[in-house]
PDB file of C-alpha atoms in Angstrom:
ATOM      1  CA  UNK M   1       7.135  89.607-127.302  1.00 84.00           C
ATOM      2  CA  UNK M   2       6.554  88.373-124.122  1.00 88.00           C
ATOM      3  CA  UNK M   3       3.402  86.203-122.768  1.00 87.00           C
ATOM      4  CA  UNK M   4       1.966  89.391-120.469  1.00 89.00           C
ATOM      5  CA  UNK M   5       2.225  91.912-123.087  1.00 92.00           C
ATOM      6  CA  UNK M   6       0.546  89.791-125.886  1.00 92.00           C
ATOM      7  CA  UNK M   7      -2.026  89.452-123.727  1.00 93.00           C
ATOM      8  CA  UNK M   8      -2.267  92.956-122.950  1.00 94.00           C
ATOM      9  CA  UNK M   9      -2.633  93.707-126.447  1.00 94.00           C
ATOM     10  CA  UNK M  10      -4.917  91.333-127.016  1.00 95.00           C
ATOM     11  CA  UNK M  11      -7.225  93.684-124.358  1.00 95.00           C
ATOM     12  CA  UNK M  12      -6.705  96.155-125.865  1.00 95.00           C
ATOM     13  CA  UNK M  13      -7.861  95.283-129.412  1.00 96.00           C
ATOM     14  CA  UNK M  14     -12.118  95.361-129.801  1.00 96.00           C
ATOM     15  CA  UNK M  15     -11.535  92.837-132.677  1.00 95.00           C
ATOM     16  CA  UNK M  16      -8.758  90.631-130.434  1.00 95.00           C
ATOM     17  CA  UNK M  17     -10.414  90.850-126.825  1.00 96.00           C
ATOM     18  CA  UNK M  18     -13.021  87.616-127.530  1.00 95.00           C
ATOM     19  CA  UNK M  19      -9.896  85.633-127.304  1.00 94.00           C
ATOM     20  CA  UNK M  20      -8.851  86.261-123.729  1.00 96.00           C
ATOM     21  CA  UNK M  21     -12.925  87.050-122.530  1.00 97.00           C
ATOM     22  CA  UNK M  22     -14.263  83.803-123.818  1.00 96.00           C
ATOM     23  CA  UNK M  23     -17.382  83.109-123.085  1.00 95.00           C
ATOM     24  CA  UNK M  24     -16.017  80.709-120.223  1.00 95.00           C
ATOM     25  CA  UNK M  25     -14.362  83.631-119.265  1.00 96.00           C
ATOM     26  CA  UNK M  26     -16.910  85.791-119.018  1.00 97.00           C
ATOM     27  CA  UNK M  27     -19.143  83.173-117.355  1.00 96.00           C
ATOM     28  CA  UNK M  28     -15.915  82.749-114.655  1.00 96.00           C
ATOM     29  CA  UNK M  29     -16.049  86.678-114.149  1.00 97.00           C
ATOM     30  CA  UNK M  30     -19.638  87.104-113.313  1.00 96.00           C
ATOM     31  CA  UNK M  31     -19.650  84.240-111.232  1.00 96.00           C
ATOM     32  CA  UNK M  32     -17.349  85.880-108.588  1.00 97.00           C
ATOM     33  CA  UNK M  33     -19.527  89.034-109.063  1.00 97.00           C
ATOM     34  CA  UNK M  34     -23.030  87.622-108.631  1.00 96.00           C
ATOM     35  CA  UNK M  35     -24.730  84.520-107.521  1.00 94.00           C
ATOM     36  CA  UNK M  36     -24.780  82.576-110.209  1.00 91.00           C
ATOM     37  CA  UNK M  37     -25.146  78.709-110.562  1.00 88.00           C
ATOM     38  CA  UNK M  38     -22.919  78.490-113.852  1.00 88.00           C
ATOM     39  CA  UNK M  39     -24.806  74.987-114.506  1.00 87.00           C
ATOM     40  CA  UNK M  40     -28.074  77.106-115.111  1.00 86.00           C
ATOM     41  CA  UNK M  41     -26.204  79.564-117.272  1.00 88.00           C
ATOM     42  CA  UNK M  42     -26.545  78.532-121.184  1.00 79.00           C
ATOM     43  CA  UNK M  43     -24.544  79.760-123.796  1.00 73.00           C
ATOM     44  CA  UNK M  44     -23.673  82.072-125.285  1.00 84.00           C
ATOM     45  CA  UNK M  45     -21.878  84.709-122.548  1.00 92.00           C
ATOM     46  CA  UNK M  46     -21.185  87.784-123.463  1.00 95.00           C
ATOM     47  CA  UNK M  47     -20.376  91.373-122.699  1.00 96.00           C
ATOM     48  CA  UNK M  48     -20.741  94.794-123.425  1.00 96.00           C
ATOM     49  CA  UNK M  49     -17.662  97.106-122.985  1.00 97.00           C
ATOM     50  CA  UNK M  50     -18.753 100.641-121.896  1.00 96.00           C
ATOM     51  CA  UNK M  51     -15.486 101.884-120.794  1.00 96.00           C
ATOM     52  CA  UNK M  52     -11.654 100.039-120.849  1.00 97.00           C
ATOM     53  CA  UNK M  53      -8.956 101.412-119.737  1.00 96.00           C
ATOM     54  CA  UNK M  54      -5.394 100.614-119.589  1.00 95.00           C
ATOM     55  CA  UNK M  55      -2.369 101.028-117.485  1.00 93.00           C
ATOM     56  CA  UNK M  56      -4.592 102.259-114.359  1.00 94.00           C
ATOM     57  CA  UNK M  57      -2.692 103.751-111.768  1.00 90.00           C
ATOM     58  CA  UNK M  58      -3.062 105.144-108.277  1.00 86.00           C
ATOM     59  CA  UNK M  59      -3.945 109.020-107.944  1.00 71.00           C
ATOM     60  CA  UNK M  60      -0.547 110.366-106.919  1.00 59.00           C
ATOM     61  CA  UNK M  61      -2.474 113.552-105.249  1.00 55.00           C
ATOM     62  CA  UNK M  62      -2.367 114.117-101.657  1.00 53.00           C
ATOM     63  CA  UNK M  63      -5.366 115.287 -99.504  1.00 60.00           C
ATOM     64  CA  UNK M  64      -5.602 117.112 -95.503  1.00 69.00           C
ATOM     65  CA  UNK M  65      -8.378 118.431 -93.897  1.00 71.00           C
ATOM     66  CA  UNK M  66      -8.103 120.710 -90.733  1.00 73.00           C
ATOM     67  CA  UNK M  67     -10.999 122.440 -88.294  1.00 71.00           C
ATOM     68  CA  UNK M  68     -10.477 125.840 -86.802  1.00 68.00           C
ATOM     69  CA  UNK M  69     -12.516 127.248 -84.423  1.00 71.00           C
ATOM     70  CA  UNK M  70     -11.913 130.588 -82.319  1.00 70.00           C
ATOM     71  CA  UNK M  71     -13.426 130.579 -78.803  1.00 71.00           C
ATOM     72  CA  UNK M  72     -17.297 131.094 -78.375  1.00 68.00           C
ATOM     73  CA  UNK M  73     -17.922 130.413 -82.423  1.00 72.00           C
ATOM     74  CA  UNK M  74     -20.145 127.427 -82.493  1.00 72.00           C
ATOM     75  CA  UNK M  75     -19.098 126.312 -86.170  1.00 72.00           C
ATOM     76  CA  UNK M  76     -15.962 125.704 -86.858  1.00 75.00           C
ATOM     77  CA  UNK M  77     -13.822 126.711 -90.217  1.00 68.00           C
ATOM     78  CA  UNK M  78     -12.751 124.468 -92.234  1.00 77.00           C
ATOM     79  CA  UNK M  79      -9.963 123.762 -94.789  1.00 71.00           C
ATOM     80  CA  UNK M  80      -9.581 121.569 -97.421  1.00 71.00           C
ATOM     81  CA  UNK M  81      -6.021 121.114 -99.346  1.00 65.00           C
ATOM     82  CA  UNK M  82      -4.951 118.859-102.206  1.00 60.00           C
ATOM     83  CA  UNK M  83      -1.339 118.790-103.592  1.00 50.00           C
ATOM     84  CA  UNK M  84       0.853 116.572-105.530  1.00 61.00           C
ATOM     85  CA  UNK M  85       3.544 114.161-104.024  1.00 52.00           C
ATOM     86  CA  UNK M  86       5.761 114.670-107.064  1.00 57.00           C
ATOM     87  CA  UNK M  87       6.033 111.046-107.208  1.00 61.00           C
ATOM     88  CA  UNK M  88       5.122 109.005-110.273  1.00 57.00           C
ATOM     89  CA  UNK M  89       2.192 106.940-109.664  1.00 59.00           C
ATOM     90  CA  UNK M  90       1.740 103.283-108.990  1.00 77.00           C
ATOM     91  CA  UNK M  91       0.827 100.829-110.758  1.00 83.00           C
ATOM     92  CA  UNK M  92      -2.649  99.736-110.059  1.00 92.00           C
ATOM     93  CA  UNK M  93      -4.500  97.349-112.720  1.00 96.00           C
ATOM     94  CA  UNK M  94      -3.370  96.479-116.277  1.00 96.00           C
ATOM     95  CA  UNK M  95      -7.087  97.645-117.097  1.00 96.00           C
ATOM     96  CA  UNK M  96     -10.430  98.103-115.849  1.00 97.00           C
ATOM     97  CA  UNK M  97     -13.374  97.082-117.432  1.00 97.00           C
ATOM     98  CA  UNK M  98     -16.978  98.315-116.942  1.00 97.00           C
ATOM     99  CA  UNK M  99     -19.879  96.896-118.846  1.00 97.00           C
ATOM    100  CA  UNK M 100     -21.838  94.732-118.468  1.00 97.00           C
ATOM    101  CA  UNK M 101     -22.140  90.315-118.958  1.00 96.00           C
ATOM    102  CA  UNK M 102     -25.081  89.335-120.561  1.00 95.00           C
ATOM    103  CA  UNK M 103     -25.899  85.534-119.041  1.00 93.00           C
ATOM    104  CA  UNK M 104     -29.265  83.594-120.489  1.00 88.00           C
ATOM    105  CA  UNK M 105     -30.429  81.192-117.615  1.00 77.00           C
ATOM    106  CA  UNK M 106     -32.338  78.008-118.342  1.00 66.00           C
ATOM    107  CA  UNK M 107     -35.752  78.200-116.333  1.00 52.00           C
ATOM    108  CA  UNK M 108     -37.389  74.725-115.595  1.00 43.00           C
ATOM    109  CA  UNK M 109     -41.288  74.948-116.451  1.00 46.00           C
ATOM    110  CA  UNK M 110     -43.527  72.946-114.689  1.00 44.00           C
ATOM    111  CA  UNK M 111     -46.800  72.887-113.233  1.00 45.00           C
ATOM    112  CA  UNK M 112     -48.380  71.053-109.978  1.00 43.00           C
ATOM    113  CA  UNK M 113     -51.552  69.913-111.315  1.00 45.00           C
ATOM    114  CA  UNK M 114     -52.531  67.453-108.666  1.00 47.00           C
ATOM    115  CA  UNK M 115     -51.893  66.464-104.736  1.00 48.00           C
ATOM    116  CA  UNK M 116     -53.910  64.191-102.962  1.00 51.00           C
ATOM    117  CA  UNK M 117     -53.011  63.049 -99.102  1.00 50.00           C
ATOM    118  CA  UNK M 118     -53.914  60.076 -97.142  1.00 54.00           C
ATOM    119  CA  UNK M 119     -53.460  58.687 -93.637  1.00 49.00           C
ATOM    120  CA  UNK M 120     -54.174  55.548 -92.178  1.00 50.00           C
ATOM    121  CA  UNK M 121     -53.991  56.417 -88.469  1.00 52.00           C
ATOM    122  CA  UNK M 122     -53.234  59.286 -85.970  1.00 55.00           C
ATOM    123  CA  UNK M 123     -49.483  58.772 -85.570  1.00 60.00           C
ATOM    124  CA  UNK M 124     -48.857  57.029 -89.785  1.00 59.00           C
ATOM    125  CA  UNK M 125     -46.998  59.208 -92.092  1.00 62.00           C
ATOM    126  CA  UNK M 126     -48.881  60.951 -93.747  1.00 57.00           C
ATOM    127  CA  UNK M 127     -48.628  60.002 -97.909  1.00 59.00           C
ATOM    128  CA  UNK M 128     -48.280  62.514-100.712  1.00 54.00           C
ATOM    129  CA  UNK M 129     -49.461  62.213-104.404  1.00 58.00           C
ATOM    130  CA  UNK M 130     -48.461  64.972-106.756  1.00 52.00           C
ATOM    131  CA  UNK M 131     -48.807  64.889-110.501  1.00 53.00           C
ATOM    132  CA  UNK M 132     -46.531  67.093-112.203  1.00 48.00           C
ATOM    133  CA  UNK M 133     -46.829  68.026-115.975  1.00 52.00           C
ATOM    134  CA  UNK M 134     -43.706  69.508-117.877  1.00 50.00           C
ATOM    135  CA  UNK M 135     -43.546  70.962-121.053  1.00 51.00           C
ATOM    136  CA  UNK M 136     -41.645  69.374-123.829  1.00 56.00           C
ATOM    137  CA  UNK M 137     -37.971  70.074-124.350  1.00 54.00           C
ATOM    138  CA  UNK M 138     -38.411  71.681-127.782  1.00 58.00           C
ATOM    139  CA  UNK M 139     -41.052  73.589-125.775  1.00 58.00           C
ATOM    140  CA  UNK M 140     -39.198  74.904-123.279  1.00 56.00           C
ATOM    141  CA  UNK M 141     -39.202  78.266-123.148  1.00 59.00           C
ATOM    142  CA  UNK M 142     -36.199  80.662-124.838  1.00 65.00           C
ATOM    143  CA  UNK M 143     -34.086  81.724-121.807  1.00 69.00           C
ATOM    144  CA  UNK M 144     -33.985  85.840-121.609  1.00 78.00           C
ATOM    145  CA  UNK M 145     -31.054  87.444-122.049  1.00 87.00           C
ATOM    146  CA  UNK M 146     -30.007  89.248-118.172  1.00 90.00           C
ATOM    147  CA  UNK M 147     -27.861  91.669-118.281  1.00 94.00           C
ATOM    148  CA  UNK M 148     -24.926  92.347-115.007  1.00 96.00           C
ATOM    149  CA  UNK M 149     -23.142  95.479-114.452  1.00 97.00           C
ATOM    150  CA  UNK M 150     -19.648  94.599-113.696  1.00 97.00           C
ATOM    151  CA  UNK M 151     -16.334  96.521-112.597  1.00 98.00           C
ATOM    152  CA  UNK M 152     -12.908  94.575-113.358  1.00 98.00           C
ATOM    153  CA  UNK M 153      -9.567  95.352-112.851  1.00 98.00           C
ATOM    154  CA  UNK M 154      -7.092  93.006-114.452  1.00 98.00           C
ATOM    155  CA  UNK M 155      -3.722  91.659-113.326  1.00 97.00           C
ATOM    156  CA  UNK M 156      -1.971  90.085-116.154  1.00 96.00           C
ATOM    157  CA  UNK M 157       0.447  87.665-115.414  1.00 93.00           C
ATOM    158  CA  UNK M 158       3.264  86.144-117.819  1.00 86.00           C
ATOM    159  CA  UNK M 159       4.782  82.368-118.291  1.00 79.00           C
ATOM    160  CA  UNK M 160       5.639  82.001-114.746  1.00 82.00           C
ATOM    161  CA  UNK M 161       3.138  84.051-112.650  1.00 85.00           C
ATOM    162  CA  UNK M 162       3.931  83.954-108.773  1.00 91.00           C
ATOM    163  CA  UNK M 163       0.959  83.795-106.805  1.00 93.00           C
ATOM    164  CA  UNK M 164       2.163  85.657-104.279  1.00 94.00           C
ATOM    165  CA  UNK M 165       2.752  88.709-106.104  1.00 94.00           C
ATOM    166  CA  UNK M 166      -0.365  88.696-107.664  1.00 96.00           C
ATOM    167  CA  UNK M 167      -1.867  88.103-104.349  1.00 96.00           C
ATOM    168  CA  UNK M 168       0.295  91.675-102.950  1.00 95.00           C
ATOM    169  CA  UNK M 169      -0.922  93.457-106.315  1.00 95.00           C
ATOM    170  CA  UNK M 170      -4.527  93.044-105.946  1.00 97.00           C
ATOM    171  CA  UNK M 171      -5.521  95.274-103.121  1.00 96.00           C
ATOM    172  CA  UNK M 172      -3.664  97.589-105.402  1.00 95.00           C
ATOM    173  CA  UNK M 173      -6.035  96.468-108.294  1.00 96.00           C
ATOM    174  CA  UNK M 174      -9.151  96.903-106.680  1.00 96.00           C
ATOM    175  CA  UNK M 175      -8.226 100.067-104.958  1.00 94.00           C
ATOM    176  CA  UNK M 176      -7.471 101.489-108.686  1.00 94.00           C
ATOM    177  CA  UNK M 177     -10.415 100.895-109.371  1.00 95.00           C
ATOM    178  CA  UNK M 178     -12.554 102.593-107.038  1.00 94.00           C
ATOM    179  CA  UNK M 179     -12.599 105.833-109.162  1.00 90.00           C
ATOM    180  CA  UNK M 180     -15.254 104.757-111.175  1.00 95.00           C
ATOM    181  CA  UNK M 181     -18.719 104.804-110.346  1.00 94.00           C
ATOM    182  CA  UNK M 182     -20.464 101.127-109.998  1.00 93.00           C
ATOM    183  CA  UNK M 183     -23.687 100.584-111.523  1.00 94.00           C
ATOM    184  CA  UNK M 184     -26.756  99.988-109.963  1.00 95.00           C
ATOM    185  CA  UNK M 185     -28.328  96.247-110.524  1.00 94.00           C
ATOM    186  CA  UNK M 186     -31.889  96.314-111.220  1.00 90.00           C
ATOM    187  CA  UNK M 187     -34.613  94.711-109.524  1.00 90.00           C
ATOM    188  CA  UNK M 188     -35.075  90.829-110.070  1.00 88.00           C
ATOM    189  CA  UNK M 189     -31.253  90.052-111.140  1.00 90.00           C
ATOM    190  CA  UNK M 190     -29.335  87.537-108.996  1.00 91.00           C
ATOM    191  CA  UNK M 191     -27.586  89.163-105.936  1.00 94.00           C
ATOM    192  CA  UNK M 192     -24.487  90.864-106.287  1.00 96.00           C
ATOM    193  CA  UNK M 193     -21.660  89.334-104.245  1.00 96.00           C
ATOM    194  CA  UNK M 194     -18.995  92.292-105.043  1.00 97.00           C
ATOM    195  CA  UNK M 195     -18.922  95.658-106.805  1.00 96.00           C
ATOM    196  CA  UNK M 196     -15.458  95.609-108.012  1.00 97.00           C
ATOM    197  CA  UNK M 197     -13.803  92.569-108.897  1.00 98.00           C
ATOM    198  CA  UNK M 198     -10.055  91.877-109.576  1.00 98.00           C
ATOM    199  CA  UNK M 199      -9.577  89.059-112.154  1.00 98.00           C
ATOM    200  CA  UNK M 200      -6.112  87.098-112.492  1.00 98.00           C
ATOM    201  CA  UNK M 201      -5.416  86.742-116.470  1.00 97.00           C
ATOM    202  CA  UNK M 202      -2.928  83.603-116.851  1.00 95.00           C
ATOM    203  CA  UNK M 203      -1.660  81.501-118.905  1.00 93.00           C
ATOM    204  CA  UNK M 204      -3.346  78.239-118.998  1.00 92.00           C
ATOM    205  CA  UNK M 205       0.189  76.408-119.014  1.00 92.00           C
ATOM    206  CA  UNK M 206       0.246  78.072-115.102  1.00 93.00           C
ATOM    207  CA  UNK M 207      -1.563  75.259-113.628  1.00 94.00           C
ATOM    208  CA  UNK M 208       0.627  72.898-114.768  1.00 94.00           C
ATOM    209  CA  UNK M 209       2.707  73.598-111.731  1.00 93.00           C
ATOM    210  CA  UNK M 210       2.247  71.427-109.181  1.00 92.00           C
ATOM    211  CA  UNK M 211       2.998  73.564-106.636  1.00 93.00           C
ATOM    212  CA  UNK M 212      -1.032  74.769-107.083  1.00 94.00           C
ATOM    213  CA  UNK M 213      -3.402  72.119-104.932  1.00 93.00           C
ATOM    214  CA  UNK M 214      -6.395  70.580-105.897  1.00 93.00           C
ATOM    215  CA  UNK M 215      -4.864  67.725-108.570  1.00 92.00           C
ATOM    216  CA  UNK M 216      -5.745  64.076-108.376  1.00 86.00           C
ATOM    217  CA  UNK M 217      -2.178  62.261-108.638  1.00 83.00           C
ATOM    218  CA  UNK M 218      -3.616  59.354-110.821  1.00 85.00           C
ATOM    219  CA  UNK M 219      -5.487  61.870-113.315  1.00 88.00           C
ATOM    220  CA  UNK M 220      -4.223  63.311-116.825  1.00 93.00           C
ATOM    221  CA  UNK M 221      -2.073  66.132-117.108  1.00 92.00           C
ATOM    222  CA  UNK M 222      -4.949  67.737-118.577  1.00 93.00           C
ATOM    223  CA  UNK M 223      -7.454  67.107-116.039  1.00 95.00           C
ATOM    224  CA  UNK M 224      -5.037  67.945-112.893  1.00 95.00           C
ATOM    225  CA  UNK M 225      -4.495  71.515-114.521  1.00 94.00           C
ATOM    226  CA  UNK M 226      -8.417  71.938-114.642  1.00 95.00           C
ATOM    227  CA  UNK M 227      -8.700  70.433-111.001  1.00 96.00           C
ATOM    228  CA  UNK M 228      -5.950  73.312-109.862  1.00 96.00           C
ATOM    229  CA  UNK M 229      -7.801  75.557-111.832  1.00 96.00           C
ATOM    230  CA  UNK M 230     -11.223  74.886-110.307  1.00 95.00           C
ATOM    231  CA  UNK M 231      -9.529  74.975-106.775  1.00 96.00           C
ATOM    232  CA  UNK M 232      -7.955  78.178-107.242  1.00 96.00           C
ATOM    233  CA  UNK M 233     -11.175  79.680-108.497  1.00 97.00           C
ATOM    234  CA  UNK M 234     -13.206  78.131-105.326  1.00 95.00           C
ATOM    235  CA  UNK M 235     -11.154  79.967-102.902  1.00 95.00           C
ATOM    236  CA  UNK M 236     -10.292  83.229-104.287  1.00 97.00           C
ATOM    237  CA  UNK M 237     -13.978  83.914-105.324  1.00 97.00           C
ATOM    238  CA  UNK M 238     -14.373  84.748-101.677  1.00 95.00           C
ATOM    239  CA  UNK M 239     -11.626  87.357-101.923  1.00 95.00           C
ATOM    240  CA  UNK M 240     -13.759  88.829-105.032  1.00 97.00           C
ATOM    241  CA  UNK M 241     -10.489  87.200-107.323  1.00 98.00           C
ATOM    242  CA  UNK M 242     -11.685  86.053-110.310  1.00 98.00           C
ATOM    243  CA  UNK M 243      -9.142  83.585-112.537  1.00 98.00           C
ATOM    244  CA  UNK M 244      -9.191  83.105-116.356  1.00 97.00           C
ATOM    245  CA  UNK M 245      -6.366  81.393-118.701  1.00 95.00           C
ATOM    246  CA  UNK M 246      -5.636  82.221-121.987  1.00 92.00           C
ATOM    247  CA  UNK M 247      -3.516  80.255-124.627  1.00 85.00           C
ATOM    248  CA  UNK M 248      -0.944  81.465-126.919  1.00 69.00           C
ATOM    249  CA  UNK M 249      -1.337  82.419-130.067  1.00 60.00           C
ATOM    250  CA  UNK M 250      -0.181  80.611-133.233  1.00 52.00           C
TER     251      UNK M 250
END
């Protein structure tokens, strides 16, 4: 079976679709969608899957809308008209996801519990004392679980994925996935940075290729594939592209 489909398949499975949405994964996904600091983020990630669907595809249906209007009538007539093309549709996302990632944040606790100021002259600095008390780290307090609403339309890519390609195919994505209804964030969660995000599933193997930038010359081969990784994340998070690898299976 090829690389693409396996993964696929993988998707599709309840029981088999922890092994492509690690927790890593996850934390890579909702870190295009929101505002998250991923260093604040403590494990474990994880999601709840309220709808996927696979093989997504553009609505092959046509729409027109004309405005009549005889002379002296001050509303027009109108006509609404939906056919379809006949064609069969496109390919738009390998699936779309929507659910939710459930993140637990670390939250620092503190207090200020004195500040005392002094000044020798008129134009001396002026000198600030603060004593700070911090609870304990076994005291610290049990970070919540949050919960994000997220829409995701995958591209999976094979043993050789072309960049380009998957470039071309994700307006596609993310306009197959506009049919569904986004979900509201509630007050107090981090800001949302995009309502429907396209995420690249790879191979991990992919960023072996030096042809991807962002790889120190005198690292390991392992650590130049995470450097092209973490580059290729950093710049297509601002296209709403998030990337996640997967490795084969035994």
């Amino acid at each position: 079976m090829d690389v693409d489909s396996e993964i696929v398949l993988r998707l599709a499975d309840p029981a088999a679709r922890a092994s492509v949405l690690t927790a890593d994964a996850l934390l890579a996904i909702g870190s295009v969608a929101y505002e998250l600091d991923p260093a604040l983020v403590t494990d474990p990630v994880t999601a709840t899957f309220e709808r996927f669907d696979l093989a997504v595809t553009l609505d092959p249906h046509a729409s027109a809308m004309a405005q009549f209007r005889r002379t002296g009538e001050p509303v027009p007539w109108e006509v609404a008209a939906s056919w379809d093309t006949g064609q069969a549709p496109l390919a738009a996302a390998d699936a779309v996801w929507a659910g939710e990632i459930v993140v637990r944040a670390a939250v620092l606790d503190g207090t200020i519990v004195a500040v005392t100021a002094e000044q020798s002259g008129v134009d001396d600095p002026v000198a600030l004392d603060a004593t700070l008390r911090m609870s304990p780290p076994e005291r610290d307090p049990v970070p919540a679980p949050v919960s994000l609403p997220v829409l995701v339309a995958f591209l999976v890519a094979g043993a050789a994925p072309s960049p380009r390609e998957l470039l071309r195919a994700t307006p596609a994505a993310r306009l197959g996935a506009a049919r569904y209804p986004v979900a509201a964030v509630p007050a107090g969660l981090p800001v949302r940075r995009f309502d429907r995000v396209v995420c690249w599933v790879v191979p991990g193997t992919a960023f072996d290729d030096p042809g991807w930038p962002g790889a120190q010359s005198d690292s390991t081969p392992e650590q130049r594939r995470a450097d092209r990784l973490r580059s290729a994340r950093s710049w297509l998070a601002g296209q709403g592209v998030a990337v996640i690898t997967t490795t084969e299976t035994p």
